[in-house]
Amino acid sequence: MTDLNKKTVFVSPREMQKQQEFINLIKTVLAAKYPSSAPKAFVHTYGCQGNVADSERIKGMLSQMGYVFTEDKHEADFVLFNTCAIREHAEDRVFGNVGALKPVKNEKKDMIIALCGCMMQQEHVSERIRKSYPYVNLVFGTFATHRFPELLYSVLRNKKRVFDVREDGPIIAEGMPVYRDSDFKAWLPIMYGCNNFCSYCIVPYVRGRERSRTPESVIAEAKEIIAFGAKEITLLGQNVNSYGKNSDFGVNFPKLLKMINELDGDFKIRFMTSHPKDCTKELLDTMAQCKKVARHLHLPFQSGNNRVLREMNRGYTREQYLELINYAKAVMPDISITSDIIVGFPGETKEEFEDTLSLIREVKFTSLFTFIFSAREGTKAQKMEDPVPYSEKSKWFSELLKVQEGIACERSRNMLGKTYTVFVEGTTKENDGRLTGRTDGSINIDFPGDESLIGTYVNVKVTNALNWILSGEICE
Ligand code: SAH
Ligand code: SF4
Ligand code: F3S
């Protein structure tokens, strides 16, 4: 588990063929079981885009089995929650929602309930499901995604509960079908796992060692996505900057970006997440040179204080982080920078937290993803002294949000009257004839427009800035 240099193992084509045969078998079983209309599957994904990308593969397999998708779990024949273990709150939501399925299943005895993803990779969780949620039929972890057809077949066939939560080492399974949630933007995983062991983080325990897909596989999928008509490709990995490490194909992340940038087609490239420890000037120069790469850098700093950063095992200092930011702004004056922050790491003092505030004021991030520290079982930080009460951390958290709000308002005011190219992502939640789009720097703008524009780029002039909410009008 902790051998950081273990070679990647690619699941054999024979094994993948075997899984394809299970898909075909299930298709026959389901056709006999549901002769009049296709069986329905409800798939809900928690957590990061890595999980979303996994769900798109599971949905690819479900679709080949003959399932159609529904948003209503009450009418589903198959329910799957793909879970996230990053914070306690994420886990509580899953347990709550699995609990709420019990009466649904009582009414519909044939329903198959499955749980997968990061939470299931923790022994205490899979044991809790085994003991306290007997109506859950199938549990599988992050290493078993490609074995899903075999596991589901076993549930259908033997009518027994199936658990597959083993840790398989650094495996990569290629060739699973993909059912993409969007027609115009696509997730493209380039690597899996994480070797960084930040002291607060569960990911290295539930996702295993870092491993990279080959450049050939990544390029082949990028071409598929472009041919499919998508206009935005987001490259995914917990630390995309370590792409290619421990592999012998001699392509690092900047080189991979260049290779994708050179592909024909009208599309934008985004990526996440970049870790400051491995973010190089080569990467920032490459971003600056590549026309198709969006001018957006998500670079989580977590804390602005060097002692806290050391305790977090982040591998960089505040000064090194700021140097990167300054370099990025120098080579890309229009760069938009976003970040993640943890408030109330064990032992963090008010003074140390103030260093996070001063860093935010200095960098002026476009937006922030902010979290109060949540202790995760088995991590180093879980065992650290944590004397500051949650109520106090909440106050710091609110203070941080207020500072960021001020920065966002100022930025919004500066955007007033200017025109931006935005990628139209959909209608507004209110569905009031308005559309919502995102700038290259990942800033949302609402504007009136026809739904036929969804999935295209339009120029929008910002006409109104209410706090950080922007609205505008399409212009030529
Ligand atoms: N690989 C990415 C982060 C993935 S997790 C990176 O290193 O930047 C997304 C975010 O969740 C992290 O950046 C961190 O801010 C937050 N997070 C992770 N573990 C957490 C914990 N135990 N408590 C609170 N926030 C946490
Ligand atoms: Fe977690 Fe750190 Fe890995 Fe990100 S880099 S996934 S925060 S251990
Ligand atoms: Fe959550 Fe797993 Fe992603 S823990 S954040 S779903 S890698």
Short mmCIF file of N, CA, C and O and ligand atoms in Angstrom, two decimals, residues 86 194-198 200-204 238-239 275 302 314, ligand 2:
data_model
loop_
_atom_site.label_atom_id
_atom_site.label_comp_id
_atom_site.label_asym_id
_atom_site.label_seq_id
_atom_site.Cartn_x
_atom_site.Cartn_y
_atom_site.Cartn_z
N ILE A 86 -14.26 12.40 1.72
CA ILE A 86 -13.32 13.49 1.99
C ILE A 86 -13.58 14.19 3.32
O ILE A 86 -12.64 14.60 4.00
N CYS A 194 -3.13 8.96 -5.33
CA CYS A 194 -2.33 10.07 -4.82
C CYS A 194 -1.24 9.55 -3.89
O CYS A 194 -1.50 8.68 -3.06
N ASN A 195 -0.03 10.10 -4.04
CA ASN A 195 1.10 9.68 -3.19
C ASN A 195 1.47 10.73 -2.16
O ASN A 195 2.48 10.58 -1.48
N ASN A 196 0.69 11.80 -2.06
CA ASN A 196 1.18 12.93 -1.27
C ASN A 196 0.95 12.81 0.23
O ASN A 196 1.65 13.43 1.01
N PHE A 197 -0.03 12.07 0.62
CA PHE A 197 -0.31 11.89 2.05
C PHE A 197 -0.29 13.21 2.82
O PHE A 197 0.40 13.34 3.82
N CYS A 198 -1.04 14.18 2.36
CA CYS A 198 -1.27 15.37 3.18
C CYS A 198 -1.90 14.84 4.47
O CYS A 198 -2.75 13.94 4.41
N TYR A 200 -4.08 15.48 6.58
CA TYR A 200 -5.52 15.50 6.88
C TYR A 200 -6.33 14.62 5.92
O TYR A 200 -7.51 14.42 6.12
N CYS A 201 -5.70 14.11 4.87
CA CYS A 201 -6.49 13.66 3.70
C CYS A 201 -6.64 12.14 3.60
O CYS A 201 -5.69 11.38 3.76
N ILE A 202 -7.84 11.72 3.26
CA ILE A 202 -8.17 10.30 3.16
C ILE A 202 -7.87 9.73 1.77
O ILE A 202 -7.75 8.51 1.60
N VAL A 203 -7.73 10.61 0.78
CA VAL A 203 -7.64 10.14 -0.62
C VAL A 203 -6.56 9.08 -0.85
O VAL A 203 -6.83 8.05 -1.47
N PRO A 204 -5.32 9.27 -0.36
CA PRO A 204 -4.30 8.25 -0.63
C PRO A 204 -4.68 6.86 -0.08
O PRO A 204 -4.21 5.85 -0.60
N GLN A 238 -5.75 13.80 -9.02
CA GLN A 238 -5.61 14.46 -7.72
C GLN A 238 -4.43 15.40 -7.73
O GLN A 238 -4.38 16.37 -6.99
N ASN A 239 -3.43 15.10 -8.55
CA ASN A 239 -2.27 15.96 -8.66
C ASN A 239 -1.75 15.80 -10.09
O ASN A 239 -0.82 15.05 -10.33
N HIS A 275 -1.05 20.62 -7.95
CA HIS A 275 -0.53 20.74 -6.59
C HIS A 275 0.66 21.71 -6.61
O HIS A 275 1.57 21.53 -7.42
N GLN A 302 -4.39 25.71 0.79
CA GLN A 302 -4.83 25.14 2.07
C GLN A 302 -4.60 26.06 3.26
O GLN A 302 -5.49 26.25 4.08
N ARG A 314 2.38 19.54 3.17
CA ARG A 314 2.08 20.00 1.81
C ARG A 314 3.31 20.14 0.92
O ARG A 314 3.20 20.17 -0.30
FE1 SF4 B 2 -5.32 14.68 -0.60
FE2 SF4 B 2 -3.03 15.96 -0.62
FE3 SF4 B 2 -3.45 13.99 -2.34
FE4 SF4 B 2 -4.73 16.28 -2.62
S1 SF4 B 2 -2.54 15.97 -2.77
S2 SF4 B 2 -5.60 14.25 -2.74
S3 SF4 B 2 -5.09 16.90 -0.52
S4 SF4 B 2 -3.29 13.80 -0.13
#
